[in-house]
């Protein structure tokens, strides 16, 4: 199953950025900035971006972390990471790395990062992978560090909402639908101070929790 999802994302990587910019335009850039602001990342800090895709969140974070900081984006799709690396090379960023890995088993030592992010991906993971990924996020966070994720809200427009429900139903597990509606109880099993807020754009939500 995971093999097919990886292949799907390898193919999708060729169109991903185009589709996102057609769908969200400048809004997505604003949301990425907001997500990174919520992590509390400072110049010289470190951040891990789970399911980084074509690296947009990681690239935004690398600007904030600056030359003394460290940002790592992780994804299991070579296609997605190829696009991420192409973008990073053009920007000549020196503090940004991309690592091919399943988020359920991260190749990093305990307490390595000040912040961990995940944008528009957690709700797509199968429940076992998602639970493992959340535990891994906790493990690699430094004490006091923050896990911050962003997802779409349930769309208001009836037709778009119908498409959203079809997408959720296609994910197979009822737990995925539960998670997409309210992530907070799932995060609260692992993190402290879990909170959720709707972004000023109205269409997205940011959910965060801390490690002690
Ligand atoms: C919808 S994209 C989101 C990409 C990016 N975070 C963004 O906001 O544009 C989901 C990403 O999750 C990655 N992914 C899915 N399951 C994964 C897993 N088990 N381990 C690592 N990456 C995974 C996919 O390859 C894909 O790049």
GROMACS .gro file of C-alpha atoms and ligand atoms in nm:
model
  239
    1UNK     CA    1   0.000   0.000   0.000
    2UNK     CA    2   0.277   0.245   0.103
    3UNK     CA    3   0.466   0.153  -0.214
    4UNK     CA    4   0.171   0.266  -0.428
    5UNK     CA    5   0.129   0.587  -0.230
    6UNK     CA    6   0.498   0.661  -0.280
    7UNK     CA    7   0.463   0.597  -0.655
    8UNK     CA    8   0.154   0.819  -0.664
    9UNK     CA    9   0.352   1.103  -0.505
   10UNK     CA   10   0.649   1.044  -0.738
   11UNK     CA   11   0.413   1.105  -1.032
   12UNK     CA   12   0.225   1.387  -0.857
   13UNK     CA   13   0.556   1.567  -0.787
   14UNK     CA   14   0.567   1.682  -1.153
   15UNK     CA   15   0.243   1.882  -1.112
   16UNK     CA   16   0.227   1.944  -0.736
   17UNK     CA   17   0.355   2.304  -0.719
   18UNK     CA   18   0.147   2.411  -1.023
   19UNK     CA   19  -0.172   2.265  -0.876
   20UNK     CA   20  -0.110   2.426  -0.537
   21UNK     CA   21  -0.046   2.769  -0.688
   22UNK     CA   22  -0.360   2.743  -0.908
   23UNK     CA   23  -0.563   2.632  -0.609
   24UNK     CA   24  -0.431   2.866  -0.337
   25UNK     CA   25  -0.223   3.140  -0.506
   26UNK     CA   26  -0.048   3.370  -0.258
   27UNK     CA   27  -0.255   3.236   0.031
   28UNK     CA   28  -0.031   2.931   0.068
   29UNK     CA   29   0.283   3.148   0.106
   30UNK     CA   30   0.112   3.352   0.379
   31UNK     CA   31   0.006   3.030   0.556
   32UNK     CA   32   0.359   2.889   0.544
   33UNK     CA   33   0.497   3.206   0.704
   34UNK     CA   34   0.227   3.184   0.971
   35UNK     CA   35   0.303   2.816   1.039
   36UNK     CA   36   0.673   2.891   1.088
   37UNK     CA   37   0.592   3.190   1.312
   38UNK     CA   38   0.379   2.962   1.533
   39UNK     CA   39   0.672   2.721   1.583
   40UNK     CA   40   0.869   2.995   1.757
   41UNK     CA   41   1.174   2.919   1.537
   42UNK     CA   42   1.451   3.175   1.590
   43UNK     CA   43   1.767   3.254   1.391
   44UNK     CA   44   2.018   2.978   1.472
   45UNK     CA   45   1.738   2.732   1.559
   46UNK     CA   46   1.662   2.390   1.413
   47UNK     CA   47   1.344   2.262   1.250
   48UNK     CA   48   1.234   1.932   1.098
   49UNK     CA   49   0.955   1.938   0.838
   50UNK     CA   50   0.770   1.604   0.807
   51UNK     CA   51   0.621   1.503   0.470
   52UNK     CA   52   0.798   1.804   0.323
   53UNK     CA   53   0.690   1.734  -0.036
   54UNK     CA   54   0.852   1.988  -0.268
   55UNK     CA   55   1.002   2.162   0.035
   56UNK     CA   56   0.800   2.486   0.049
   57UNK     CA   57   0.765   2.490   0.430
   58UNK     CA   58   1.128   2.385   0.482
   59UNK     CA   59   1.250   2.662   0.249
   60UNK     CA   60   1.044   2.921   0.439
   61UNK     CA   61   1.186   2.791   0.768
   62UNK     CA   62   1.544   2.802   0.635
   63UNK     CA   63   1.509   3.179   0.581
   64UNK     CA   64   1.408   3.224   0.946
   65UNK     CA   65   1.673   2.984   1.083
   66UNK     CA   66   1.944   3.176   0.895
   67UNK     CA   67   2.305   3.075   0.835
   68UNK     CA   68   2.359   2.939   1.188
   69UNK     CA   69   2.039   2.738   1.186
   70UNK     CA   70   1.948   2.395   1.051
   71UNK     CA   71   1.638   2.286   0.862
   72UNK     CA   72   1.567   1.931   0.745
   73UNK     CA   73   1.278   1.821   0.526
   74UNK     CA   74   1.180   1.453   0.526
   75UNK     CA   75   0.969   1.271   0.269
   76UNK     CA   76   0.941   0.916   0.135
   77UNK     CA   77   0.893   1.022  -0.229
   78UNK     CA   78   1.212   1.062  -0.435
   79UNK     CA   79   1.014   1.262  -0.693
   80UNK     CA   80   0.898   1.516  -0.435
   81UNK     CA   81   1.247   1.548  -0.285
   82UNK     CA   82   1.402   1.593  -0.630
   83UNK     CA   83   1.179   1.900  -0.681
   84UNK     CA   84   1.262   2.025  -0.330
   85UNK     CA   85   1.637   1.994  -0.396
   86UNK     CA   86   1.607   2.175  -0.731
   87UNK     CA   87   1.436   2.468  -0.558
   88UNK     CA   88   1.689   2.476  -0.272
   89UNK     CA   89   1.983   2.466  -0.514
   90UNK     CA   90   1.847   2.767  -0.704
   91UNK     CA   91   1.820   2.957  -0.374
   92UNK     CA   92   2.174   2.850  -0.273
   93UNK     CA   93   2.058   2.783   0.083
   94UNK     CA   94   2.336   2.647   0.304
   95UNK     CA   95   2.133   2.543   0.608
   96UNK     CA   96   1.876   2.319   0.439
   97UNK     CA   97   1.886   1.941   0.387
   98UNK     CA   98   1.638   1.691   0.249
   99UNK     CA   99   1.630   1.332   0.371
  100UNK     CA  100   1.451   1.036   0.214
  101UNK     CA  101   1.271   0.856   0.496
  102UNK     CA  102   0.937   0.725   0.612
  103UNK     CA  103   0.807   0.957   0.884
  104UNK     CA  104   0.712   0.654   1.091
  105UNK     CA  105   1.085   0.587   1.154
  106UNK     CA  106   1.296   0.898   1.156
  107UNK     CA  107   1.675   0.863   1.119
  108UNK     CA  108   1.754   1.127   1.383
  109UNK     CA  109   1.874   1.111   1.741
  110UNK     CA  110   1.642   1.194   2.033
  111UNK     CA  111   1.604   1.566   2.110
  112UNK     CA  112   1.762   1.692   1.787
  113UNK     CA  113   1.525   1.974   1.685
  114UNK     CA  114   1.372   2.288   1.837
  115UNK     CA  115   1.061   2.250   1.625
  116UNK     CA  116   0.884   1.992   1.407
  117UNK     CA  117   0.625   2.085   1.144
  118UNK     CA  118   0.390   1.899   0.913
  119UNK     CA  119   0.177   2.073   0.653
  120UNK     CA  120  -0.121   1.919   0.474
  121UNK     CA  121  -0.011   1.560   0.516
  122UNK     CA  122  -0.093   1.415   0.863
  123UNK     CA  123  -0.457   1.344   0.779
  124UNK     CA  124  -0.353   1.143   0.472
  125UNK     CA  125  -0.132   0.899   0.661
  126UNK     CA  126  -0.279   0.565   0.761
  127UNK     CA  127  -0.352   0.555   1.137
  128UNK     CA  128  -0.054   0.335   1.229
  129UNK     CA  129   0.190   0.555   1.034
  130UNK     CA  130   0.037   0.873   1.176
  131UNK     CA  131   0.059   0.751   1.537
  132UNK     CA  132   0.419   0.642   1.480
  133UNK     CA  133   0.502   0.976   1.312
  134UNK     CA  134   0.356   1.176   1.602
  135UNK     CA  135   0.559   0.970   1.850
  136UNK     CA  136   0.870   1.019   1.637
  137UNK     CA  137   0.805   1.394   1.625
  138UNK     CA  138   0.792   1.393   2.007
  139UNK     CA  139   1.110   1.185   2.031
  140UNK     CA  140   1.324   1.409   1.807
  141UNK     CA  141   1.198   1.732   1.967
  142UNK     CA  142   1.411   1.898   2.232
  143UNK     CA  143   1.236   1.945   2.568
  144UNK     CA  144   1.016   2.253   2.540
  145UNK     CA  145   1.007   2.217   2.159
  146UNK     CA  146   0.690   2.256   1.958
  147UNK     CA  147   0.513   2.032   1.707
  148UNK     CA  148   0.303   2.242   1.469
  149UNK     CA  149   0.080   2.113   1.191
  150UNK     CA  150  -0.151   2.272   0.938
  151UNK     CA  151  -0.452   2.126   0.757
  152UNK     CA  152  -0.749   2.243   0.553
  153UNK     CA  153  -1.073   2.317   0.740
  154UNK     CA  154  -1.391   2.151   0.626
  155UNK     CA  155  -1.486   2.356   0.316
  156UNK     CA  156  -1.793   2.582   0.345
  157UNK     CA  157  -1.906   2.558  -0.017
  158UNK     CA  158  -2.145   2.257  -0.046
  159UNK     CA  159  -1.990   2.120  -0.368
  160UNK     CA  160  -1.631   2.155  -0.244
  161UNK     CA  161  -1.742   2.003   0.088
  162UNK     CA  162  -1.884   1.704  -0.103
  163UNK     CA  163  -1.548   1.658  -0.281
  164UNK     CA  164  -1.373   1.687   0.057
  165UNK     CA  165  -1.594   1.411   0.202
  166UNK     CA  166  -1.531   1.189  -0.101
  167UNK     CA  167  -1.156   1.241  -0.051
  168UNK     CA  168  -1.184   1.153   0.319
  169UNK     CA  169  -1.397   0.846   0.239
  170UNK     CA  170  -1.136   0.733  -0.017
  171UNK     CA  171  -0.877   0.716   0.261
  172UNK     CA  172  -1.033   0.397   0.386
  173UNK     CA  173  -1.006   0.431   0.762
  174UNK     CA  174  -1.282   0.595   0.972
  175UNK     CA  175  -1.001   0.711   1.203
  176UNK     CA  176  -0.871   0.936   0.922
  177UNK     CA  177  -1.210   1.108   0.902
  178UNK     CA  178  -1.213   1.151   1.281
  179UNK     CA  179  -0.861   1.293   1.271
  180UNK     CA  180  -0.946   1.538   0.990
  181UNK     CA  181  -1.248   1.669   1.185
  182UNK     CA  182  -1.059   1.714   1.512
  183UNK     CA  183  -0.690   1.643   1.551
  184UNK     CA  184  -0.661   1.770   1.908
  185UNK     CA  185  -0.743   1.444   2.097
  186UNK     CA  186  -0.488   1.258   1.882
  187UNK     CA  187  -0.214   1.513   1.953
  188UNK     CA  188  -0.311   1.534   2.321
  189UNK     CA  189  -0.217   1.166   2.365
  190UNK     CA  190   0.145   1.264   2.298
  191UNK     CA  191   0.197   1.639   2.340
  192UNK     CA  192   0.118   1.894   2.612
  193UNK     CA  193  -0.063   2.229   2.577
  194UNK     CA  194  -0.242   2.121   2.259
  195UNK     CA  195  -0.432   2.402   2.091
  196UNK     CA  196  -0.598   2.472   1.760
  197UNK     CA  197  -0.673   2.793   1.575
  198UNK     CA  198  -0.832   2.885   1.247
  199UNK     CA  199  -0.604   3.092   1.024
  200UNK     CA  200  -0.706   3.447   0.917
  201UNK     CA  201  -0.768   3.311   0.565
  202UNK     CA  202  -1.049   3.100   0.719
  203UNK     CA  203  -0.978   2.785   0.516
  204UNK     CA  204  -0.700   2.631   0.722
  205UNK     CA  205  -0.627   2.535   1.080
  206UNK     CA  206  -0.305   2.522   1.279
  207UNK     CA  207  -0.277   2.268   1.558
  208UNK     CA  208   0.017   2.266   1.795
  209UNK     CA  209   0.149   2.092   2.101
  210UNK     CA  210   0.466   2.106   2.308
  211UNK     CA  211   0.708   1.853   2.453
  212UNK     CA  212   0.686   1.914   2.830
  213LIG     C1  213  -0.008   1.658   0.025
  213LIG     S1  214   0.168   1.642   0.023
  213LIG     C2  215   0.213   1.777   0.130
  213LIG     C3  216   0.349   1.831   0.097
  213LIG     C4  217   0.393   1.954   0.178
  213LIG     N1  218   0.399   1.928   0.319
  213LIG     C5  219   0.307   2.075   0.148
  213LIG     O1  220   0.245   2.129   0.240
  213LIG     O2  221   0.303   2.116   0.032
  213LIG     C6  222   0.196   1.501   0.126
  213LIG     C7  223   0.342   1.454   0.128
  213LIG     O3  224   0.355   1.351   0.228
  213LIG     C8  225   0.450   1.256   0.182
  213LIG     N2  226   0.429   1.131   0.257
  213LIG     C9  227   0.316   1.057   0.262
  213LIG     N3  228   0.333   0.951   0.343
  213LIG    C10  229   0.461   0.958   0.391
  213LIG    C11  230   0.539   0.878   0.479
  213LIG     N4  231   0.488   0.768   0.536
  213LIG     N5  232   0.666   0.916   0.505
  213LIG    C12  233   0.719   1.028   0.448
  213LIG     N6  234   0.650   1.108   0.364
  213LIG    C13  235   0.523   1.073   0.336
  213LIG    C14  236   0.420   1.246   0.032
  213LIG     O4  237   0.527   1.190  -0.040
  213LIG    C15  238   0.392   1.392  -0.002
  213LIG     O5  239   0.508   1.458  -0.043
   0.00000   0.00000   0.00000
